[in-house]
Short mmCIF file of C-alpha atoms and ligand atoms in Angstrom, two decimals:
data_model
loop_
_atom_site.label_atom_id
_atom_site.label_comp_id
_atom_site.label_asym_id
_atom_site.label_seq_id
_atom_site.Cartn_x
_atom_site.Cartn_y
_atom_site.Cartn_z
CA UNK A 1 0.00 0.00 0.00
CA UNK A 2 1.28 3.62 -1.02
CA UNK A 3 0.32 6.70 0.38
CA UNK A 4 0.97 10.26 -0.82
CA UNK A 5 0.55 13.88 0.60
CA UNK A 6 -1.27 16.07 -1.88
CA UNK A 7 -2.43 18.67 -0.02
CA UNK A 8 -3.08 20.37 3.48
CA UNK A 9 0.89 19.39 4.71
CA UNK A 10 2.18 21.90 6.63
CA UNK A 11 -0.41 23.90 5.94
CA UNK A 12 -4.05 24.45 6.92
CA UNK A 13 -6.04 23.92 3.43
CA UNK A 14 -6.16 22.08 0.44
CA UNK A 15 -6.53 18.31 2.16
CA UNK A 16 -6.15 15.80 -0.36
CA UNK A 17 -3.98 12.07 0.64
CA UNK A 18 -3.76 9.73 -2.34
CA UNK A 19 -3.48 5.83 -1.97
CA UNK A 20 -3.05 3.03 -3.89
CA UNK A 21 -4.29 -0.65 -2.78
CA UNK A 22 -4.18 -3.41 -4.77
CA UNK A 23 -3.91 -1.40 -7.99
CA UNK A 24 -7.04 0.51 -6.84
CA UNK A 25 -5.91 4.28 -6.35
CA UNK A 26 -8.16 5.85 -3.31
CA UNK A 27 -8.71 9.92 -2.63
CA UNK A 28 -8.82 11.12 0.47
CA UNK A 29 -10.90 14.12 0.54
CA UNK A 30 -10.06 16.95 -2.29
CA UNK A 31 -10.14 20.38 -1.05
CA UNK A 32 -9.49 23.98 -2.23
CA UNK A 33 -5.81 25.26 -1.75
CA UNK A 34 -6.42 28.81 0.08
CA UNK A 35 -3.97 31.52 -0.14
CA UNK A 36 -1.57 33.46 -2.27
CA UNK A 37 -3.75 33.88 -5.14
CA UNK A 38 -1.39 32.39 -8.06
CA UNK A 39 -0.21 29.95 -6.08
CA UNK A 40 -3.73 28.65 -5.32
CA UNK A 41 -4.54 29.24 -8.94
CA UNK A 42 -2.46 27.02 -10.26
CA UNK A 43 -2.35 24.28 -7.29
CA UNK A 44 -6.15 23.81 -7.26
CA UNK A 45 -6.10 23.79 -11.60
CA UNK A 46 -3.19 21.11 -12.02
CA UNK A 47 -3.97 18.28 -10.45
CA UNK A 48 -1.10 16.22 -9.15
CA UNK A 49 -2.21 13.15 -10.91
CA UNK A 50 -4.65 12.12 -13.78
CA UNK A 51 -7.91 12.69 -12.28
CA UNK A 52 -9.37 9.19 -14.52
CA UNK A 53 -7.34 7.22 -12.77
CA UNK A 54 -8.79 7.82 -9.55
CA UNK A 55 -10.87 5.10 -8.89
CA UNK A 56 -13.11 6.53 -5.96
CA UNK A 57 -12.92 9.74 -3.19
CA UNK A 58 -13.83 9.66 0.48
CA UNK A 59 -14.85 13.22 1.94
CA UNK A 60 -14.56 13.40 5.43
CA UNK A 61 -16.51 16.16 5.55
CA UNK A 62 -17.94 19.21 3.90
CA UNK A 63 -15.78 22.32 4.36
CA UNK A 64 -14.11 23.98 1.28
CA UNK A 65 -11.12 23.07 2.28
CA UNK A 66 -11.74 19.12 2.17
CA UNK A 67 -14.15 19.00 -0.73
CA UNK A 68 -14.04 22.13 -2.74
CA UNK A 69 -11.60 20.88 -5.57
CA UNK A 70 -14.39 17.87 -6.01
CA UNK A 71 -15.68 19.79 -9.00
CA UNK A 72 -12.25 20.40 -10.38
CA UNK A 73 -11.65 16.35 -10.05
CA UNK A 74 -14.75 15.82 -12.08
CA UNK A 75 -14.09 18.52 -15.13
CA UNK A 76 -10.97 16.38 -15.40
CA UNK A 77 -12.31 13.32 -15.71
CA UNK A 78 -12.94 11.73 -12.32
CA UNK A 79 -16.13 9.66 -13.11
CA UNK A 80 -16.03 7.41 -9.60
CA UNK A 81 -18.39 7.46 -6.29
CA UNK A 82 -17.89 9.93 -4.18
CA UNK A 83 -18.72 8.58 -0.11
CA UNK A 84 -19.90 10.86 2.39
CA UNK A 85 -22.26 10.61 5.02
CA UNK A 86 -25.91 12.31 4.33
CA UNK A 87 -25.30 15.39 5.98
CA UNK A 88 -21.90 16.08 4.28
CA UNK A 89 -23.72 15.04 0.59
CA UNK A 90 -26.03 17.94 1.71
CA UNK A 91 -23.96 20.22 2.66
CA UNK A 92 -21.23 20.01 0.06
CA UNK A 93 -24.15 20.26 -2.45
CA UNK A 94 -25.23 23.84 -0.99
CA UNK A 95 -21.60 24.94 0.14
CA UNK A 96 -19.98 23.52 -3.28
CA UNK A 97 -22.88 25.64 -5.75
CA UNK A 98 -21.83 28.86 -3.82
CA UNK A 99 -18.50 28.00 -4.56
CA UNK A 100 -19.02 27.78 -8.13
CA UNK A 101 -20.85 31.11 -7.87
CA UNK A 102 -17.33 32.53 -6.42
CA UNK A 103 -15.16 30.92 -8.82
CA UNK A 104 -17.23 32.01 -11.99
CA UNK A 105 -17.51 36.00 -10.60
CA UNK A 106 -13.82 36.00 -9.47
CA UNK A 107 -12.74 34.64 -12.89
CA UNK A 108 -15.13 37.49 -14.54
CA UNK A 109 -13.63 39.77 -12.69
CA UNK A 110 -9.97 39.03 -13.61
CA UNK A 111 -11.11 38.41 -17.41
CA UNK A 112 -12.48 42.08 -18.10
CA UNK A 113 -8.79 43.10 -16.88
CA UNK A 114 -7.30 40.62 -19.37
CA UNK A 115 -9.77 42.12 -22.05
CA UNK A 116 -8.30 45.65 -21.97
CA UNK A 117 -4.69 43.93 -22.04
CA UNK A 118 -5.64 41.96 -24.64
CA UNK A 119 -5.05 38.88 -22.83
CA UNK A 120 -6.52 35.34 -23.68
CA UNK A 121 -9.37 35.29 -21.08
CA UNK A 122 -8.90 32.49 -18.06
CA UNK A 123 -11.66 29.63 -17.82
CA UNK A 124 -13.39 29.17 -13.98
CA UNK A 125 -11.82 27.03 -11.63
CA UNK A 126 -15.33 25.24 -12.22
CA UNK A 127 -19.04 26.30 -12.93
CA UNK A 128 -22.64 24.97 -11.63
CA UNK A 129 -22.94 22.60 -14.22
CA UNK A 130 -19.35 20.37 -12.51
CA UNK A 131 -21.44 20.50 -8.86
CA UNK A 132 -24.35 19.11 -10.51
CA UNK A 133 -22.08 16.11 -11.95
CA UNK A 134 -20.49 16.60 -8.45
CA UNK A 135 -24.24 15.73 -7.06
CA UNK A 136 -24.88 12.89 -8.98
CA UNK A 137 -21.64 10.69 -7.83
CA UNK A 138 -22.76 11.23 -4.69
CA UNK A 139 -23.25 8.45 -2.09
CA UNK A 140 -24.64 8.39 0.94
CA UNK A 141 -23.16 6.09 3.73
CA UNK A 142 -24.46 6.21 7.47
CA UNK A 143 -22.04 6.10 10.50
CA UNK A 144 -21.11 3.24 11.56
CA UNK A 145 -22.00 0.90 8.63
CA UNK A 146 -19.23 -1.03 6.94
CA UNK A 147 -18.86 -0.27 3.12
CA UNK A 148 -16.47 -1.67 0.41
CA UNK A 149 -15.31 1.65 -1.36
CA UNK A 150 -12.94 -0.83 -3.81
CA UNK A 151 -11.29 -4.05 -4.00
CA UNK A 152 -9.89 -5.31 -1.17
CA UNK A 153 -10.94 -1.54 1.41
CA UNK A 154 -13.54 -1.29 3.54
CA UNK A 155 -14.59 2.12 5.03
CA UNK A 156 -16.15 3.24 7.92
CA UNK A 157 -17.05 6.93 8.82
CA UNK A 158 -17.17 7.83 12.53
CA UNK A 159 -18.50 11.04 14.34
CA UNK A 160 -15.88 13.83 14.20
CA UNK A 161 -17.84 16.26 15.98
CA UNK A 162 -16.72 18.97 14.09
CA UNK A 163 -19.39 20.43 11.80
CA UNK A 164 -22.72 18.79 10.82
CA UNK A 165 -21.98 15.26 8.91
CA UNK A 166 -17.94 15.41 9.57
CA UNK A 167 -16.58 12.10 10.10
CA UNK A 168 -13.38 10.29 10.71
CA UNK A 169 -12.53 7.23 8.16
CA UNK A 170 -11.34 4.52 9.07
CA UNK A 171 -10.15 1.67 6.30
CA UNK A 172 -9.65 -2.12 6.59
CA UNK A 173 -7.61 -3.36 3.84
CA UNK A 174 -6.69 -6.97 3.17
CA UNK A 175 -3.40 -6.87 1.27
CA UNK A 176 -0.78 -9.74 0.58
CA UNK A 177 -2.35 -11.80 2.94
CA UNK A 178 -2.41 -9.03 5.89
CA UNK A 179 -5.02 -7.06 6.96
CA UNK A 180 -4.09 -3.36 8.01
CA UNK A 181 -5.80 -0.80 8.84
CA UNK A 182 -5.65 3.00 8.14
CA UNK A 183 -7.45 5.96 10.57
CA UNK A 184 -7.94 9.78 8.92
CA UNK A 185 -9.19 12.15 11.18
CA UNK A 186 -10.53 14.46 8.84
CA UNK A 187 -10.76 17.78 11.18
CA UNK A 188 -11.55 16.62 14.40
CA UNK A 189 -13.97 18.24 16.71
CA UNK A 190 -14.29 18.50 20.61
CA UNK A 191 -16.51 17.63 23.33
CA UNK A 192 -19.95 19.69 23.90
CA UNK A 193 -19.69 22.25 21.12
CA UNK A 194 -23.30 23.01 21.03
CA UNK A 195 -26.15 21.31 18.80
CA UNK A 196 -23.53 18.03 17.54
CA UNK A 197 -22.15 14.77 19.07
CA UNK A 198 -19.19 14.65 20.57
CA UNK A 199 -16.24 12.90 18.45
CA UNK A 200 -16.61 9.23 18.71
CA UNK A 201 -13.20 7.68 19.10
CA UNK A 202 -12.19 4.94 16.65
CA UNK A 203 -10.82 1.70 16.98
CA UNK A 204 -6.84 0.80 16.98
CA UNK A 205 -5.11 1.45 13.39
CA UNK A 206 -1.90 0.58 12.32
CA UNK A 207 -1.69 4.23 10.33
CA UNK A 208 -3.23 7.25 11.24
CA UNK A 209 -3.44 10.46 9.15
CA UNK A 210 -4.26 12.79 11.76
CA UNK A 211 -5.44 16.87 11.70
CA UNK A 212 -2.69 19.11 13.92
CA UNK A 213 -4.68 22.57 13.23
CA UNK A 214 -4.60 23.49 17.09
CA UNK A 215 -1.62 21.27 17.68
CA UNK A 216 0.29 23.21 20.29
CA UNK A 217 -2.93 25.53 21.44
CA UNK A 218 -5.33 25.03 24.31
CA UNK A 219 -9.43 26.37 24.24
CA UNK A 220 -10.71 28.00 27.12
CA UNK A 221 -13.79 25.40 28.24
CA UNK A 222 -17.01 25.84 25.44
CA UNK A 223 -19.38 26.55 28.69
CA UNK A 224 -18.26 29.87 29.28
CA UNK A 225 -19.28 31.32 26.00
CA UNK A 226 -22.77 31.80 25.76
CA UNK A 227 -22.22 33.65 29.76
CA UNK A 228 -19.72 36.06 28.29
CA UNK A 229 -21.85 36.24 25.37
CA UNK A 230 -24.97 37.55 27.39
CA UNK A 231 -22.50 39.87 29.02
CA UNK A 232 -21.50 41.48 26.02
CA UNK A 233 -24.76 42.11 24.79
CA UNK A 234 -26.05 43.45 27.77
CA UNK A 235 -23.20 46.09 27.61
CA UNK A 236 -23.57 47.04 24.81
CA UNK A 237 -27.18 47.27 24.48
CA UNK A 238 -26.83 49.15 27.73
CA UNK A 239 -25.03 51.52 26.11
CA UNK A 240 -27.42 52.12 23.09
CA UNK A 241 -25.16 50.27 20.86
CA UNK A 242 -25.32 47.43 18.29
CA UNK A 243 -23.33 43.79 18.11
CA UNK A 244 -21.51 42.77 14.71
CA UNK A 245 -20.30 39.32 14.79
CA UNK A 246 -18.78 38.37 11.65
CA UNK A 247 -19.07 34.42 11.18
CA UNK A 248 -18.64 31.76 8.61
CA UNK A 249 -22.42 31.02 7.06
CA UNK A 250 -22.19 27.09 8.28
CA UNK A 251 -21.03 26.22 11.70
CA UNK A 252 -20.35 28.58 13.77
CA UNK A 253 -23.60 30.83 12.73
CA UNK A 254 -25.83 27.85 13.94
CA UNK A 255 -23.89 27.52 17.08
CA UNK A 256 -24.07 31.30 17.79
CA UNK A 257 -28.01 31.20 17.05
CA UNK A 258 -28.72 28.84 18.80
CA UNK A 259 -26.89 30.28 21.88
CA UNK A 260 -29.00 32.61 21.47
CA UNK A 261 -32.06 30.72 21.52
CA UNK A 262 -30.74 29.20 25.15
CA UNK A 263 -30.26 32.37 26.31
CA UNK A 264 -33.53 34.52 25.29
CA UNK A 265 -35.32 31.03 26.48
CA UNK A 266 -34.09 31.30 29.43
CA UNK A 267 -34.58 34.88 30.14
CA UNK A 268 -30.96 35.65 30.74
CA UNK A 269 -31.39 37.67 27.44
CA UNK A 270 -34.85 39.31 26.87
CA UNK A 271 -36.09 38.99 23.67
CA UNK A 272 -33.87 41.13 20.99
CA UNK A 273 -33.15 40.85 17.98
CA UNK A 274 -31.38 39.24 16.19
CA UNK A 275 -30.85 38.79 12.29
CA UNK A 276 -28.42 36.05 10.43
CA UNK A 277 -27.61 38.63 7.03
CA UNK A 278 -26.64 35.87 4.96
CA UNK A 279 -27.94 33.79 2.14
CA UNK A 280 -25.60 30.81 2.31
CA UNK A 281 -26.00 30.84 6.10
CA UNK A 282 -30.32 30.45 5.48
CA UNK A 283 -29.45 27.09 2.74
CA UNK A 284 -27.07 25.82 5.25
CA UNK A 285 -29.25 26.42 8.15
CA UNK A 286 -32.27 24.23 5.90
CA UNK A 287 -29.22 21.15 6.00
CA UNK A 288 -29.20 21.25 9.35
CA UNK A 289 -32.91 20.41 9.74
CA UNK A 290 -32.38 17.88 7.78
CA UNK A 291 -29.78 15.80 9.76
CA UNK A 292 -31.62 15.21 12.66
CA UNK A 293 -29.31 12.07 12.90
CA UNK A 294 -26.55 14.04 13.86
CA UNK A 295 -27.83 16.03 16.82
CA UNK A 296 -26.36 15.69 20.15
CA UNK A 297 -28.93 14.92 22.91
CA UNK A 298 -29.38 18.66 24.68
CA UNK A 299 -30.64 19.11 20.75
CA UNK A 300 -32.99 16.61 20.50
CA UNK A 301 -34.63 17.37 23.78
CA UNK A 302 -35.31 21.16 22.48
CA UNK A 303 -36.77 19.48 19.43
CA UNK A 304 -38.97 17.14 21.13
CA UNK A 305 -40.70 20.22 23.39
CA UNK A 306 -41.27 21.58 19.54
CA UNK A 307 -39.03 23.86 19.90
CA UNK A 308 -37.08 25.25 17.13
CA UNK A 309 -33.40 25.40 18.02
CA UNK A 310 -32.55 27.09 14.81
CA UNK A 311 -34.83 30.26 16.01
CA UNK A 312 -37.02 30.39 13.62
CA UNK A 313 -39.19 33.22 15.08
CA UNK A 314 -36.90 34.15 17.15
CA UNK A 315 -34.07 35.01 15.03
CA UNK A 316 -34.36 37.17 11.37
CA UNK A 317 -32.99 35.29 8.67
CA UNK A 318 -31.99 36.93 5.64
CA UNK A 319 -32.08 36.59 2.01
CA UNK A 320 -32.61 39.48 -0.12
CA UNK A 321 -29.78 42.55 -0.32
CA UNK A 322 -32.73 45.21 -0.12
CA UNK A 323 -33.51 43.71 3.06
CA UNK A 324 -29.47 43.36 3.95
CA UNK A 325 -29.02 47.36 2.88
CA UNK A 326 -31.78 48.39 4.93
CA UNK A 327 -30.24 47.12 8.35
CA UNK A 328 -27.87 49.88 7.57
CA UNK A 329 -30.72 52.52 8.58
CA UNK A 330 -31.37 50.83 11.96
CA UNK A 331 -30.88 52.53 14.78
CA UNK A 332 -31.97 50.51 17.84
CA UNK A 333 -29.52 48.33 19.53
CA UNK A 334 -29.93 44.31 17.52
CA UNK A 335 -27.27 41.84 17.22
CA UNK A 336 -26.62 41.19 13.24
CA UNK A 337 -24.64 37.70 12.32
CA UNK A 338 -22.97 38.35 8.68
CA UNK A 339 -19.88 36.09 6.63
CA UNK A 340 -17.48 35.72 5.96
CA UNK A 341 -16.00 35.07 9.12
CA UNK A 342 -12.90 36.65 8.32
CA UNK A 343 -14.39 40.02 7.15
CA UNK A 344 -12.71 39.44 3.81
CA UNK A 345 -15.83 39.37 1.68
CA UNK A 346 -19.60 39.11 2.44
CA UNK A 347 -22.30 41.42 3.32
CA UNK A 348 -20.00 41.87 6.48
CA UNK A 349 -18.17 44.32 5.24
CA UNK A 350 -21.15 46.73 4.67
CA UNK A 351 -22.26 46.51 8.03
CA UNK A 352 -18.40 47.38 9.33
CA UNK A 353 -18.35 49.68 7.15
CA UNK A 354 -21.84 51.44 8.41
CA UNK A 355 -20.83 50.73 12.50
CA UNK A 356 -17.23 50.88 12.90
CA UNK A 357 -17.02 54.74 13.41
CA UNK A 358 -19.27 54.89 16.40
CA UNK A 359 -17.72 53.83 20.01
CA UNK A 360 -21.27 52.58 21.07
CA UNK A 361 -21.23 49.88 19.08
CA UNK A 362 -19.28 46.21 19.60
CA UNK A 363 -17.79 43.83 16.81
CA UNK A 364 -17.19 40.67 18.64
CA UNK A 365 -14.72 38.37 16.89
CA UNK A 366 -15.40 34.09 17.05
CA UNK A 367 -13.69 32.62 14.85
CA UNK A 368 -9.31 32.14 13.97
CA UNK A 369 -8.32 35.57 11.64
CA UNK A 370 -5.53 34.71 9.22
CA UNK A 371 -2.51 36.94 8.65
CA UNK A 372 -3.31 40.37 6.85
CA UNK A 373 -7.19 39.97 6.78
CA UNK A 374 -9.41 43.15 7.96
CA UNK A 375 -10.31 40.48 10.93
CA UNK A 376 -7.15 40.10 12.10
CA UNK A 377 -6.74 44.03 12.14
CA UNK A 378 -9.76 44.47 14.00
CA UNK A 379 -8.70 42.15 16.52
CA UNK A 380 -5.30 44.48 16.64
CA UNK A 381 -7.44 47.29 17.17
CA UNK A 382 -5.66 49.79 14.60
CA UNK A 383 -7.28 52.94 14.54
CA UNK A 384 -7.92 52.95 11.14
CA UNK A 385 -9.02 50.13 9.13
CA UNK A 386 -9.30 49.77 5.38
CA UNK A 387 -13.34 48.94 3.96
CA UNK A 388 -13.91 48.32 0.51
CA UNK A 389 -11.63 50.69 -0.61
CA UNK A 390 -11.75 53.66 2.03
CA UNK A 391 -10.17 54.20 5.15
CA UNK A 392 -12.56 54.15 8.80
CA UNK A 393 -12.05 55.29 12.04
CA UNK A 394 -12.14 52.22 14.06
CA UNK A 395 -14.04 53.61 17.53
CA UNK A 396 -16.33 50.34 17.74
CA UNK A 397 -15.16 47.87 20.62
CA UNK A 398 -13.57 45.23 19.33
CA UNK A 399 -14.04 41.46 21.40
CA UNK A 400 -12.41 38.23 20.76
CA UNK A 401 -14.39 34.91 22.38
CA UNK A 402 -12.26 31.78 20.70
CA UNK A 403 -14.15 29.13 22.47
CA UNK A 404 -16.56 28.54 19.60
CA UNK A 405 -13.50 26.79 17.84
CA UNK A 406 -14.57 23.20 16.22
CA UNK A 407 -11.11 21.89 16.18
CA UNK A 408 -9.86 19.60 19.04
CA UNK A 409 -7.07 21.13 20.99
CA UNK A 410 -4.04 20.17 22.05
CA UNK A 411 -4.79 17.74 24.51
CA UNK A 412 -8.26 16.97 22.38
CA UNK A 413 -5.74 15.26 19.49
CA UNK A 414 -3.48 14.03 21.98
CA UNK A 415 -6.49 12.35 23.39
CA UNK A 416 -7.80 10.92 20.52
CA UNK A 417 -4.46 9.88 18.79
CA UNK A 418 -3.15 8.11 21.59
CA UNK A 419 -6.37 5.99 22.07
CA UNK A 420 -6.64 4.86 18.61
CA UNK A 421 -2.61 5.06 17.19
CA UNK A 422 -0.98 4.64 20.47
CA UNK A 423 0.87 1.40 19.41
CA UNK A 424 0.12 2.13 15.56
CA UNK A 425 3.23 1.50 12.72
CA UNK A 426 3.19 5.37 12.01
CA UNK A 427 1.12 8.72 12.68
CA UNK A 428 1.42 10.97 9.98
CA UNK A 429 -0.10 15.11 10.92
CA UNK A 430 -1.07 17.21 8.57
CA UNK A 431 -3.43 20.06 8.27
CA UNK A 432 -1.36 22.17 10.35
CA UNK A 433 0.56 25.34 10.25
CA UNK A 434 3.90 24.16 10.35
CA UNK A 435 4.40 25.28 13.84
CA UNK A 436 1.70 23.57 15.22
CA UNK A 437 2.13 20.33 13.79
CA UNK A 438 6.07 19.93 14.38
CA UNK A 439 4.86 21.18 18.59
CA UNK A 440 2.07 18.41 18.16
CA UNK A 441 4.90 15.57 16.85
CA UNK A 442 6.87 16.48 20.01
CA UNK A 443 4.01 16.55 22.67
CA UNK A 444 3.15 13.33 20.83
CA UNK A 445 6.83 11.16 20.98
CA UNK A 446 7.18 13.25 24.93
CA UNK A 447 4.64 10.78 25.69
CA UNK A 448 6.04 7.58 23.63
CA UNK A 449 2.97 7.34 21.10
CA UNK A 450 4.56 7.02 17.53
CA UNK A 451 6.94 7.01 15.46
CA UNK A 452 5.18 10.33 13.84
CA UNK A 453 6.01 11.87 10.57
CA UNK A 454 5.01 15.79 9.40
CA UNK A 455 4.92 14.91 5.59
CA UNK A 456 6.15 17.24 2.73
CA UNK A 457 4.15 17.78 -0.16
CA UNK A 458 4.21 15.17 -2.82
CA UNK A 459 5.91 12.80 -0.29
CA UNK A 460 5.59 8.92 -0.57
CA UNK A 461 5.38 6.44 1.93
CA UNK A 462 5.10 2.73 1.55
CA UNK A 463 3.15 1.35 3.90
CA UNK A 464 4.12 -2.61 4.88
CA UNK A 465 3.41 -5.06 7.38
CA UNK A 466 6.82 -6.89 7.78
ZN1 ZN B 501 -13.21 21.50 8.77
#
């Protein structure tokens, strides 16, 4: 058995692990490369191998980064199933179509540039019309049932608790007359993040492909966020002002909403409002009633009083722009939920744009800010931040509450590693700033589980029971 790093090595993006089993040649998720713009250009257009010969893809689960090359794969010829559980079929579905959107306006936008150069115009990455073949190679597998994905490998997907429908994989293979076993974590989530399971943990494996994203960082404990969360508001309502959180459209928006739902219930909060000014955010949210299957049981019970966790009723979602533009003229104190999450793009940015030069008013920060994006210099608090185009006072407080993360921490992966590769033939951690997985491969051998390996791109290992 061969395995090779294609993507998300020493980095955070871009997963993709390619292996061949008795002649059979297996993806591991395919996501979208994010960052310098040529390099991700060309890395997510030239596929490291001939996407025919791929004779089937895994997807652990449905962010952009694990499954948003998918359509690329097919445009080149991939024509094998594609195994997911339900939720993550779902979700990619809505998640990968506003992808396409993206690619197709980006690439417009470059084009008329080329056109006045007199350039050859560039093609999109992909277009609707690759998600809908995307769609129909499809297949749905529960948790926790057995499936032969080819000759020879059988799969099983196991709870990640990290966004609805994540899952690790694990494979059996029967090789040679052995029978080994390979773990992928996919991203792995942690313990009683709101409205999901908690990561189930998976059997022994003699390899493990394990996510290092936190791999040297420690959470403060999910519980106290929806406390300091009330506290927040309270100020800042108090104070005749009005909360911005910017937040990615699937994940974290649900958990924040339906924080808020606990806490109006309640009464800690009295009834505000509160409106979720996001399209992609309203399709996702329609996924997650759907996947009742992958509720954690604090969920279920506010379903079965008929309650709607999602706040329905409680909580304005919205579609239409005229409707987005006219939260601009508001002038009583609401809390307004808007991607992306890294204020790089999105209806967030009109919001900011509208609130940030007025001290009365509080953009609270949940999610991880990358390097040079207007979220990480709000969270430095520079007085002056760029907004499409133009320069703004920033008077607004700024807040930071990281406990919303969905990745396992430090001792989360520790955790989980050590329980199912503790006496494994090799760990292999990826999906990791370098940093963070080279801290996590010392943590790891500190405590004698191991060997463990941070692969380089492209690298080969050959994989043998002796
Ligand atoms: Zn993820």
């Amino acid at each position: 058995m061969k395995l090779r790093f294609y993507g998300a090595v020493r980095t955070v993006t871009g997963s993709m692990h390619w292996l061949e089993v008795n002649g059979r040649r297996i993806l591991l998720d395919c996501g979208l490369f994010q960052g310098r713009r040529k390099e991700a250009f060309e890395r997510n257009r030239q596929m490291p191998f001939r996407p025919r010969d791929i004779d089937v893809l895994v997807l652990s689960h449905a962010h952009i980064d694990h499954c948003g090359n998918v359509p690329s794969l097919v445009r080149q010829g991939f024509r094998g199933p594609i195994y997911a559980t339900p939720a993550t079929c779902d979700l990619a579905a809505v998640l990968l179509r506003d992808a396409a959107h993206i690619q197709e306006q980006d690439v417009e936008f470059v084009n008329r540039i080329r056109k006045r150069e007199g350039r050859k115009p560039f093609e999109p990455l992909y277009v609707q019309g690759d998600v809908e073949r995307v769609e129909r190679q499809l297949q749905a597998v529960d948790y926790g049932r057995a499936f032969e994905v080819a000759s020879g490998v059988t799969a099983s997907f196991f709870d990640a608790g990290h966004i609805l429908g994540s899952a690790s994989v694990r494979l059996e293979i029967r090789e040679n007359g052995h029978a080994p076993s390979l773990g992928f974590t996919g991203d792995l989530g942690r313990r009683g993040l709101p409205i999901l399971r908690d990561p189930s943990p998976m059997p022994p494996v003699d390899w493990l492909i394990s996510e290092s994203t936190y791999g040297n960082r420690l959470h403060p404990p999910v519980e106290d966020m929806e406390g300091r969360l009330e506290a927040l508001v309270k100020e800042t309502f108090g104070r005749g002002g009005l909360v911005l959180i910017p937040a990615f459209s699937v994940g974290r928006t649900q958990n924040l909403v339906y924080s808020f739902h606990r806490l109006i219930r309640s009464g800690r909060l009295p009834s505000i409002p509160v409106f979720v000014d996001s399209p992609l955010a309203v399709n996702a949210t329609e996924v997650f009633s759907k996947h009742p299957e992958c509720y954690d049981q604090e969920m279920r019970a506010i379903l079965g009083r008929g309650d709607d966790p999602f706040g329905r009723g409680l909580v304005t979602y919205i579609r239409e722009v005229e409707a987005s533009k006219a939260l601009n003229e508001r002038k009583q104190p609401c809390v307004i939920v808007a991607a992306s999450g890294m204020c790089e793009a999105g209806r967030i940015l009109h919001h900011l744009k509208h609130r940030v030069e007025d001290e009365r008013n509080l953009v609270l920060i949940v999610g991880y800010q990358a390097e040079h994006t207007l979220g990480k210099r709000l969270v430095l608090r520079l007085p002056f931040v760029k907004i499409l185009g133009h320069e703004y006072r920033l008077k607004a407080r700024v807040e930071v509450m990281n406990g919303y993360s969905a990745h396992a921490d430090r001792d989360g992966l520790i955790e989980f590693i050590g329980a199912c590769a503790g006496a494994s033939r090799g760990i292999f951690l990826v999906h990791g700033d370098e940093g963070q997985s080279l801290a996590l491969e010392q943590h790891l051998e500190a405590r004698h589980i191991g060997p463990v390996d941070v692969p380089h791109y492209g690298q080969e290992f050959e994989l043998v029971i002796p």
